[in-house]
Structure formats: structure tokens, C-alpha cells
Tab-separated table of C-alpha atoms in Angstrom:
chain	number	residue	atom	x	y	z
C	609	UNK	CA	-9.049	-15.977	23.342
C	610	UNK	CA	-11.544	-13.642	25.034
C	611	UNK	CA	-11.421	-9.860	24.816
C	612	UNK	CA	-11.212	-9.777	28.618
C	613	UNK	CA	-8.055	-11.914	28.656
C	614	UNK	CA	-6.431	-9.797	25.962
C	615	UNK	CA	-7.316	-6.599	27.796
C	616	UNK	CA	-5.732	-8.063	30.932
C	617	UNK	CA	-2.581	-8.873	28.944
C	618	UNK	CA	-2.344	-5.244	27.822
C	619	UNK	CA	-2.929	-3.872	31.316
C	620	UNK	CA	-0.509	-6.264	33.031
C	621	UNK	CA	2.219	-5.528	30.494
C	622	UNK	CA	1.745	-1.777	30.807
C	623	UNK	CA	1.633	-1.950	34.614
C	624	UNK	CA	4.745	-4.151	34.680
C	625	UNK	CA	6.738	-1.634	32.675
C	626	UNK	CA	5.634	1.247	34.878
C	627	UNK	CA	6.455	-0.737	38.009
C	628	UNK	CA	9.855	-1.825	36.654
C	629	UNK	CA	11.047	1.685	35.786
C	630	UNK	CA	12.265	2.452	39.366
C	631	UNK	CA	13.858	-1.009	39.537
C	632	UNK	CA	15.751	-0.320	36.311
C	633	UNK	CA	17.102	2.913	37.747
C	634	UNK	CA	18.294	1.218	40.935
C	635	UNK	CA	20.154	-1.627	39.222
C	636	UNK	CA	21.469	0.371	36.277
C	637	UNK	CA	19.334	-1.290	33.604
C	638	UNK	CA	19.369	1.925	31.595
C	639	UNK	CA	20.328	3.064	28.124
C	640	UNK	CA	22.454	6.119	28.823
C	641	UNK	CA	22.377	9.141	26.492
C	642	UNK	CA	25.449	10.285	24.635
C	643	UNK	CA	27.378	9.583	21.474
C	644	UNK	CA	25.092	9.070	18.485
C	645	UNK	CA	22.020	8.487	20.661
C	646	UNK	CA	19.315	11.144	20.636
C	647	UNK	CA	17.467	10.484	23.879
C	648	UNK	CA	18.420	13.042	26.525
C	649	UNK	CA	17.678	11.064	29.690
C	650	UNK	CA	18.587	7.537	30.866
C	651	UNK	CA	15.906	5.209	29.487
C	652	UNK	CA	14.939	1.929	31.187
C	653	UNK	CA	15.577	-1.204	29.115
C	654	UNK	CA	12.713	-3.179	30.610
C	655	UNK	CA	10.464	-3.682	27.584
C	656	UNK	CA	11.333	-7.366	27.359
C	657	UNK	CA	10.596	-7.928	31.029
C	658	UNK	CA	7.218	-6.227	30.721
C	659	UNK	CA	6.250	-8.197	27.618
C	660	UNK	CA	7.312	-11.464	29.229
C	661	UNK	CA	5.433	-10.807	32.472
C	662	UNK	CA	2.269	-9.787	30.637
C	663	UNK	CA	2.358	-12.822	28.371
C	664	UNK	CA	3.311	-15.232	31.157
C	665	UNK	CA	0.559	-13.996	33.477
C	666	UNK	CA	-2.257	-14.589	31.008
C	667	UNK	CA	-0.836	-17.927	29.862
C	668	UNK	CA	-0.668	-19.143	33.453
C	669	UNK	CA	-4.342	-18.264	33.910
C	670	UNK	CA	-5.224	-20.620	31.049
C	671	UNK	CA	-4.291	-24.233	31.872
C	672	UNK	CA	-4.518	-25.295	28.226
C	673	UNK	CA	-2.194	-22.572	26.924
C	674	UNK	CA	0.165	-23.018	29.863
C	675	UNK	CA	0.435	-26.742	29.141
C	676	UNK	CA	0.948	-26.271	25.404
C	677	UNK	CA	3.618	-23.587	25.790
C	678	UNK	CA	5.220	-24.317	29.165
C	679	UNK	CA	8.597	-25.243	27.658
C	680	UNK	CA	8.552	-22.166	25.424
C	681	UNK	CA	7.792	-19.949	28.419
C	682	UNK	CA	10.549	-21.538	30.505
C	683	UNK	CA	13.242	-21.401	27.831
C	684	UNK	CA	12.305	-17.894	26.711
C	685	UNK	CA	12.636	-16.861	30.370
C	686	UNK	CA	16.218	-18.148	30.222
C	687	UNK	CA	16.875	-16.132	27.043
C	688	UNK	CA	15.418	-13.067	28.749
C	689	UNK	CA	17.672	-13.576	31.783
C	690	UNK	CA	20.776	-13.809	29.590
C	691	UNK	CA	19.652	-10.653	27.834
C	692	UNK	CA	19.264	-8.759	31.094
C	693	UNK	CA	22.773	-9.791	32.133
C	694	UNK	CA	24.000	-8.641	28.720
C	695	UNK	CA	22.276	-5.264	29.112
C	696	UNK	CA	23.898	-4.832	32.509
C	697	UNK	CA	27.415	-6.124	31.825
C	698	UNK	CA	27.806	-6.373	28.003
C	699	UNK	CA	28.574	-10.048	27.570
C	700	UNK	CA	30.892	-11.214	24.804
C	701	UNK	CA	29.125	-12.068	21.564
C	702	UNK	CA	30.426	-15.634	21.726
C	703	UNK	CA	28.948	-16.127	25.199
C	704	UNK	CA	25.579	-14.726	24.140
C	705	UNK	CA	25.456	-16.959	21.099
C	706	UNK	CA	26.423	-19.982	23.187
C	707	UNK	CA	23.527	-19.268	25.552
C	708	UNK	CA	21.152	-18.884	22.613
C	709	UNK	CA	22.480	-22.156	21.238
C	710	UNK	CA	21.607	-23.858	24.529
C	711	UNK	CA	18.077	-22.430	24.326
C	712	UNK	CA	17.731	-23.653	20.745
C	713	UNK	CA	19.049	-27.086	21.746
C	714	UNK	CA	16.442	-27.400	24.515
C	715	UNK	CA	13.765	-26.305	22.045
C	716	UNK	CA	14.850	-28.951	19.557
C	717	UNK	CA	15.454	-31.840	21.953
C	718	UNK	CA	12.938	-31.296	24.736
C	719	UNK	CA	10.056	-29.820	22.760
C	720	UNK	CA	10.857	-31.512	19.448
C	721	UNK	CA	10.749	-28.217	17.538
C	722	UNK	CA	13.236	-28.866	14.728
C	723	UNK	CA	13.731	-27.924	11.091
C	724	UNK	CA	13.410	-31.335	9.511
C	725	UNK	CA	12.674	-30.218	5.963
C	726	UNK	CA	13.309	-27.227	3.705
C	727	UNK	CA	10.295	-28.138	1.622
C	728	UNK	CA	10.199	-28.487	-2.156
C	729	UNK	CA	12.467	-25.580	-3.091
C	730	UNK	CA	13.727	-26.851	-6.437
C	731	UNK	CA	10.699	-28.751	-7.803
C	732	UNK	CA	12.374	-32.064	-6.973
C	733	UNK	CA	10.447	-32.978	-3.843
C	734	UNK	CA	10.921	-32.061	-0.154
C	735	UNK	CA	14.516	-31.588	0.974
C	736	UNK	CA	14.763	-33.654	4.153
C	737	UNK	CA	17.600	-32.823	6.531
C	738	UNK	CA	17.907	-36.067	8.451
C	739	UNK	CA	20.933	-35.903	10.764
C	740	UNK	CA	21.429	-32.233	9.869
C	741	UNK	CA	18.099	-31.259	11.451
C	742	UNK	CA	19.569	-30.377	14.844
C	743	UNK	CA	22.548	-28.251	13.681
C	744	UNK	CA	20.377	-26.476	11.108
C	745	UNK	CA	17.802	-25.745	13.809
C	746	UNK	CA	20.471	-24.300	16.099
C	747	UNK	CA	21.907	-22.168	13.291
C	748	UNK	CA	18.506	-20.903	12.146
C	749	UNK	CA	17.305	-20.098	15.663
C	750	UNK	CA	20.444	-18.152	16.534
C	751	UNK	CA	20.129	-16.416	13.173
C	752	UNK	CA	16.558	-15.284	13.784
C	753	UNK	CA	17.441	-14.106	17.296
C	754	UNK	CA	20.266	-11.987	15.912
C	755	UNK	CA	18.142	-10.728	13.008
C	756	UNK	CA	15.510	-9.371	15.391
C	757	UNK	CA	18.187	-8.043	17.735
C	758	UNK	CA	19.971	-6.235	14.904
C	759	UNK	CA	16.712	-4.651	13.754
C	760	UNK	CA	16.303	-2.953	17.135
C	761	UNK	CA	17.670	0.348	15.887
C	762	UNK	CA	14.810	2.852	16.025
C	763	UNK	CA	11.951	3.340	18.435
C	764	UNK	CA	9.169	0.911	17.583
C	765	UNK	CA	11.083	-0.822	14.791
C	766	UNK	CA	11.922	-4.247	16.222
C	767	UNK	CA	8.729	-4.559	18.253
C	768	UNK	CA	6.666	-3.586	15.230
C	769	UNK	CA	8.406	-6.086	12.955
C	770	UNK	CA	7.703	-8.906	15.405
C	771	UNK	CA	4.092	-7.757	15.742
C	772	UNK	CA	3.650	-7.851	11.952
C	773	UNK	CA	5.128	-11.365	11.783
C	774	UNK	CA	2.873	-12.605	14.583
C	775	UNK	CA	-0.236	-11.093	13.001
C	776	UNK	CA	0.515	-12.739	9.659
C	777	UNK	CA	1.275	-16.057	11.366
C	778	UNK	CA	-2.020	-15.732	13.230
C	779	UNK	CA	-3.871	-15.286	9.934
C	780	UNK	CA	-2.318	-18.507	8.680
C	781	UNK	CA	-3.175	-20.257	11.955
C	782	UNK	CA	-6.760	-19.007	11.793
C	783	UNK	CA	-7.118	-20.242	8.235
C	784	UNK	CA	-5.825	-23.656	9.265
C	785	UNK	CA	-7.805	-23.976	12.491
C	786	UNK	CA	-4.684	-23.969	14.690
C	787	UNK	CA	-6.271	-22.542	17.838
C	788	UNK	CA	-3.352	-23.173	20.234
C	789	UNK	CA	-0.754	-21.085	18.415
C	790	UNK	CA	-3.431	-18.521	17.497
C	791	UNK	CA	-4.350	-17.954	21.156
C	792	UNK	CA	-0.721	-17.639	22.223
C	793	UNK	CA	-0.005	-15.225	19.380
C	794	UNK	CA	-2.930	-13.043	20.363
C	795	UNK	CA	-1.643	-12.712	23.922
C	796	UNK	CA	1.875	-11.877	22.761
C	797	UNK	CA	0.622	-9.384	20.158
C	798	UNK	CA	-1.399	-7.479	22.755
C	799	UNK	CA	1.591	-7.444	25.131
C	800	UNK	CA	3.713	-6.071	22.288
C	801	UNK	CA	1.150	-3.362	21.582
C	802	UNK	CA	1.330	-2.309	25.229
C	803	UNK	CA	5.114	-2.071	24.909
C	804	UNK	CA	4.878	-0.097	21.667
C	805	UNK	CA	2.622	2.420	23.387
C	806	UNK	CA	5.573	3.186	25.680
C	807	UNK	CA	8.285	2.818	23.050
C	808	UNK	CA	7.053	4.423	19.840
C	809	UNK	CA	7.549	8.180	19.496
C	810	UNK	CA	4.156	9.750	18.872
C	811	UNK	CA	3.105	13.351	18.313
C	812	UNK	CA	2.624	13.942	22.039
C	813	UNK	CA	5.607	11.826	23.109
C	814	UNK	CA	8.942	12.954	21.669
C	815	UNK	CA	11.027	10.239	23.316
C	816	UNK	CA	10.565	6.596	24.202
C	817	UNK	CA	9.711	5.802	27.818
C	818	UNK	CA	11.218	2.315	27.690
C	819	UNK	CA	13.452	0.313	25.362
C	820	UNK	CA	13.514	-3.396	24.596
C	821	UNK	CA	17.218	-3.704	25.294
C	822	UNK	CA	19.047	-6.825	24.190
C	823	UNK	CA	16.915	-8.732	26.696
C	824	UNK	CA	13.704	-7.815	24.896
C	825	UNK	CA	14.921	-8.145	21.316
C	826	UNK	CA	16.536	-11.555	21.902
C	827	UNK	CA	13.458	-12.736	23.800
C	828	UNK	CA	11.231	-11.804	20.879
C	829	UNK	CA	13.666	-13.288	18.383
C	830	UNK	CA	13.677	-16.628	20.184
C	831	UNK	CA	9.890	-16.773	20.531
C	832	UNK	CA	9.398	-15.899	16.862
C	833	UNK	CA	11.937	-18.548	15.820
C	834	UNK	CA	10.138	-21.164	17.949
C	835	UNK	CA	6.678	-20.280	16.606
C	836	UNK	CA	7.713	-20.104	12.954
C	837	UNK	CA	9.597	-23.401	13.117
C	838	UNK	CA	6.693	-25.079	14.926
C	839	UNK	CA	4.279	-23.714	12.304
C	840	UNK	CA	6.311	-24.933	9.327
C	841	UNK	CA	7.617	-28.318	10.491
C	842	UNK	CA	6.271	-31.689	11.537
C	843	UNK	CA	2.853	-33.280	11.380
C	844	UNK	CA	1.096	-30.168	12.704
C	845	UNK	CA	2.702	-27.766	10.214
C	846	UNK	CA	0.262	-25.328	8.640
C	847	UNK	CA	2.668	-23.232	6.543
C	848	UNK	CA	5.553	-24.259	4.315
C	849	UNK	CA	9.184	-23.446	5.203
C	850	UNK	CA	9.373	-20.956	2.339
C	851	UNK	CA	6.279	-19.159	3.658
C	852	UNK	CA	8.157	-18.781	6.941
C	853	UNK	CA	10.906	-16.952	5.027
C	854	UNK	CA	8.388	-14.458	3.669
C	855	UNK	CA	6.953	-13.813	7.135
C	856	UNK	CA	10.459	-12.837	8.308
C	857	UNK	CA	11.611	-11.346	5.013
C	858	UNK	CA	12.743	-7.886	6.145
C	859	UNK	CA	14.918	-8.763	9.174
C	860	UNK	CA	16.312	-11.887	7.491
C	861	UNK	CA	17.260	-10.154	4.240
C	862	UNK	CA	18.837	-7.228	6.089
C	863	UNK	CA	20.874	-9.502	8.367
C	864	UNK	CA	21.984	-11.970	5.688
C	865	UNK	CA	23.062	-9.095	3.440
C	866	UNK	CA	25.304	-7.821	6.256
C	867	UNK	CA	26.747	-11.283	6.831
C	868	UNK	CA	27.727	-11.310	3.156
C	869	UNK	CA	28.768	-7.691	2.659
C	870	UNK	CA	30.766	-6.960	5.805
C	871	UNK	CA	33.293	-9.819	5.458
C	872	UNK	CA	33.826	-8.824	1.812
C	873	UNK	CA	34.739	-5.365	3.124
C	874	UNK	CA	37.130	-6.829	5.682
C	875	UNK	CA	34.812	-6.190	8.640
C	876	UNK	CA	33.334	-8.474	11.230
C	877	UNK	CA	29.587	-8.993	10.693
C	878	UNK	CA	29.054	-8.691	14.456
C	879	UNK	CA	30.774	-5.346	15.013
C	880	UNK	CA	28.778	-2.097	15.188
C	881	UNK	CA	27.961	-0.591	11.818
C	882	UNK	CA	25.810	1.973	10.048
C	883	UNK	CA	24.725	-0.158	7.126
C	884	UNK	CA	21.411	-1.640	8.240
C	885	UNK	CA	18.251	-1.049	6.237
C	886	UNK	CA	17.073	1.662	8.617
C	887	UNK	CA	20.429	3.436	8.273
C	888	UNK	CA	20.083	3.352	4.506
C	889	UNK	CA	16.609	4.875	4.641
C	890	UNK	CA	17.771	7.572	7.042
C	891	UNK	CA	20.647	8.318	4.706
C	892	UNK	CA	18.173	8.588	1.826
C	893	UNK	CA	16.460	11.471	3.608
C	894	UNK	CA	13.614	9.859	5.542
C	895	UNK	CA	13.159	10.764	9.194
C	896	UNK	CA	12.972	8.179	11.975
C	897	UNK	CA	9.171	7.805	12.018
C	898	UNK	CA	8.967	7.556	8.243
C	899	UNK	CA	11.738	4.965	8.237
C	900	UNK	CA	9.959	2.809	10.828
C	901	UNK	CA	6.658	2.997	8.953
C	902	UNK	CA	8.310	2.191	5.612
C	903	UNK	CA	10.028	-0.883	7.051
C	904	UNK	CA	6.842	-2.032	8.783
C	905	UNK	CA	4.959	-1.549	5.519
C	906	UNK	CA	7.537	-3.600	3.625
C	907	UNK	CA	7.358	-6.368	6.229
C	908	UNK	CA	3.566	-6.411	5.989
C	909	UNK	CA	3.624	-6.441	2.178
C	910	UNK	CA	6.231	-9.190	1.828
C	911	UNK	CA	4.573	-11.279	4.510
C	912	UNK	CA	1.249	-10.848	2.717
C	913	UNK	CA	2.891	-12.020	-0.518
C	914	UNK	CA	3.972	-15.168	1.297
C	915	UNK	CA	0.484	-15.739	2.697
C	916	UNK	CA	-1.194	-15.175	-0.661
C	917	UNK	CA	1.168	-17.713	-2.195
C	918	UNK	CA	0.416	-20.088	0.657
C	919	UNK	CA	-3.372	-19.870	0.442
C	920	UNK	CA	-3.306	-19.870	-3.371
C	921	UNK	CA	-1.276	-23.077	-3.382
C	922	UNK	CA	1.651	-21.574	-5.290
C	923	UNK	CA	4.540	-24.032	-5.742
C	924	UNK	CA	7.128	-23.743	-2.997
C	925	UNK	CA	9.888	-23.637	-5.597
C	926	UNK	CA	8.292	-20.606	-7.264
C	927	UNK	CA	7.926	-18.762	-3.962
C	928	UNK	CA	11.549	-19.557	-3.126
C	929	UNK	CA	12.779	-18.201	-6.458
C	930	UNK	CA	10.764	-15.029	-5.898
C	931	UNK	CA	12.325	-14.686	-2.449
C	932	UNK	CA	15.824	-15.051	-3.889
C	933	UNK	CA	14.954	-12.432	-6.518
C	934	UNK	CA	13.800	-10.073	-3.741
C	935	UNK	CA	17.075	-10.600	-1.926
C	936	UNK	CA	19.088	-9.915	-5.084
C	937	UNK	CA	17.145	-6.704	-5.747
C	938	UNK	CA	17.777	-5.526	-2.195
C	939	UNK	CA	21.506	-6.211	-2.484
C	940	UNK	CA	21.684	-4.161	-5.674
C	941	UNK	CA	19.593	-1.241	-4.431
C	942	UNK	CA	21.382	-1.062	-1.088
C	943	UNK	CA	24.733	-0.532	-2.817
C	944	UNK	CA	23.475	2.750	-4.250
C	945	UNK	CA	21.852	4.103	-1.099
C	946	UNK	CA	24.754	3.934	1.325
C	947	UNK	CA	28.408	3.431	0.512
C	948	UNK	CA	31.015	2.349	3.061
C	949	UNK	CA	32.058	5.279	5.230
C	950	UNK	CA	28.888	7.333	4.741
C	951	UNK	CA	27.265	8.377	7.976
C	952	UNK	CA	23.492	8.758	8.052
C	953	UNK	CA	21.826	11.080	10.565
C	954	UNK	CA	22.465	10.142	14.195
C	955	UNK	CA	18.950	9.042	15.123
C	956	UNK	CA	19.386	5.405	15.960
C	957	UNK	CA	19.752	4.109	19.497
C	958	UNK	CA	21.485	0.817	18.789
C	959	UNK	CA	25.023	-0.267	18.095
C	960	UNK	CA	24.841	-3.123	15.595
């Protein structure tokens, strides 16, 4: 991918978000201040639209990329549309998940992107899913979408996590000579960087100019799920399934821990809560910027561990056991950082 094309992706994404700001105000696509939110003015939730338009524009200018990823672009456009409707009218969780299930089904059936194997997790040979491939794919895709969506709690957090995952996946693709997914990742990464320039609170910018909204976070979650599954499954796989877990370690561990902990406390895992990883760090005394950087650093470190294991040829079973150990350590540490009922500082802008 040429520097010129990547520069165009950045410019188009940035221009799209500037151009969409008046549109967001007219239609009510705004995150309103109030409650535990700290922004003082209505903020457009058009980050996902800008990222999609920037990525789509450059892909359409390259016939090869457009052909390779046309189904992904079409289905992710559907996920984005559902997200915009959700941002405007607050759809029921069941309806959102049903729509994401449809997107995952199209991915699996039309594009053939399915989780067919878990790999050799227990030193007994690859665990093939057979007839379970489709339902597992649907479950995993919806899970990744919700994991990225639930991580969208501080300015720059969700977008940065996806950027880290894409960069690490690109390193693996580069090392394996997978030019198609590498080129697409580069375009999406640059579009994300353009969004982060508007979203992340910097020294000279005390508030975000745009938010991802549910449209943006679910869009990114679906694209990441597609790319990671495509990279770890089938004849063209260039990473193992367990390496995929490491690339998504932070959002997956945080989300799965909530799915376990909240029901044990008599709460729905899908209701708003203050027990995400970023809440725990805020409660421990870190400010919002420090929290975002710590989580990004953890995501980069854990993803790098997965890549080192991958390139070093570490047994998949060993890497899986290490991942389970990481999850167990997080569950134990998190119990001591935030107990049920504690309320960390009101910095977050999300409601999960």
C-alpha cells in the first residue's frame, strides 16, 4: 500500500468527520451531556461513519482490495447502519444481537469465514468443530463485537485497542507474506488514526470532538472479528487460533470476566455497570489519560507475547495455558481493586 493511498485515507476520514458534524446535529446523532458524563456540549457520534467512509473510499480505488474485501465492506456497512439506528433510537439488546448474528451468518456462509478449529489446545491434536463451526462462529463474532463495544468507555480507548490489534495482526501478516490482509489493515489503521486525532483528549484539546457511538464500536468489533477469524482459520491461515486470543486479550478478558461475575452477583451481564477494567483503574487512582495508556500498553504487551510465541513456534497448548493463567490472575486482582457498589470517578462516557 503506497504512502499516497494511506495519506488519502487519513484525509478522507478526517474530512468525512468534519463534514458529518452538522449532519449529526440535524438528525440528533449526538451524545448529550449530563449524568456521569463529563463532556459539556453535545458530541457527534459519527466516528464510525467517518472511519467507514475513509476505508471504503480507498478500497474502492483499488480493484484488487475491493474484490478481496467486497463482502466484508458490504456486511460491515450493514452493521454500521444498525449501529446508527441504535445510537438514534436505543434498540433492544436482543434486536442488536440478532442483527449482529445475521452479519456473522453472512460472513460464515457467503464468505466462508468460519471457526473450523480451535487448534491444538490440549496437546492432543487440533480440535475440529465440524457441525459446530457455524454456531461457534456466530457466538464468537457476536462476542468480539460486544467486547469492543463494551470497551468504548473512555476517549481513545476502544479505537486504540482496535488499532493495536490491527497493527499486531499486520506484523503477523507481513511475516507470512499475506499482502491482501496487510493492505486492508493499513488502510483501516490510518482511518482509525484520523478518528483518534478527533477523539483522544490531548494537551490542547480537553474534550473529544467526535465519539464512535455504538455504530463505530460495533463496526470495528465486526471487522476485527472477521479479520482475526480469517487469519486463524482455513487453508490461508497465518496465525493459530490461540494467537488470535492474545491479539484480543484485553477486551476479551474484561468482557468474559463480566459475563462470569455479574450473573454470580445476581445482575444481568448486559446491564450498565461500573466494573469494567477502565473503571477499576480509575478507582485505583489513575486519571482518564493514564488509564487509556495503561490499557493500550497492556494490549500491546499481551499481543506481543502472542506474536513472540507464534514466531518462536511455541506449542499452542502452552500458549493457551498461559492465556488461562492470565485470565485467572486478572480475576483475582480485579476482586481487590473494585468491590460491588464502589463508584469510581465519573469520567467515563459509556453505559455498559
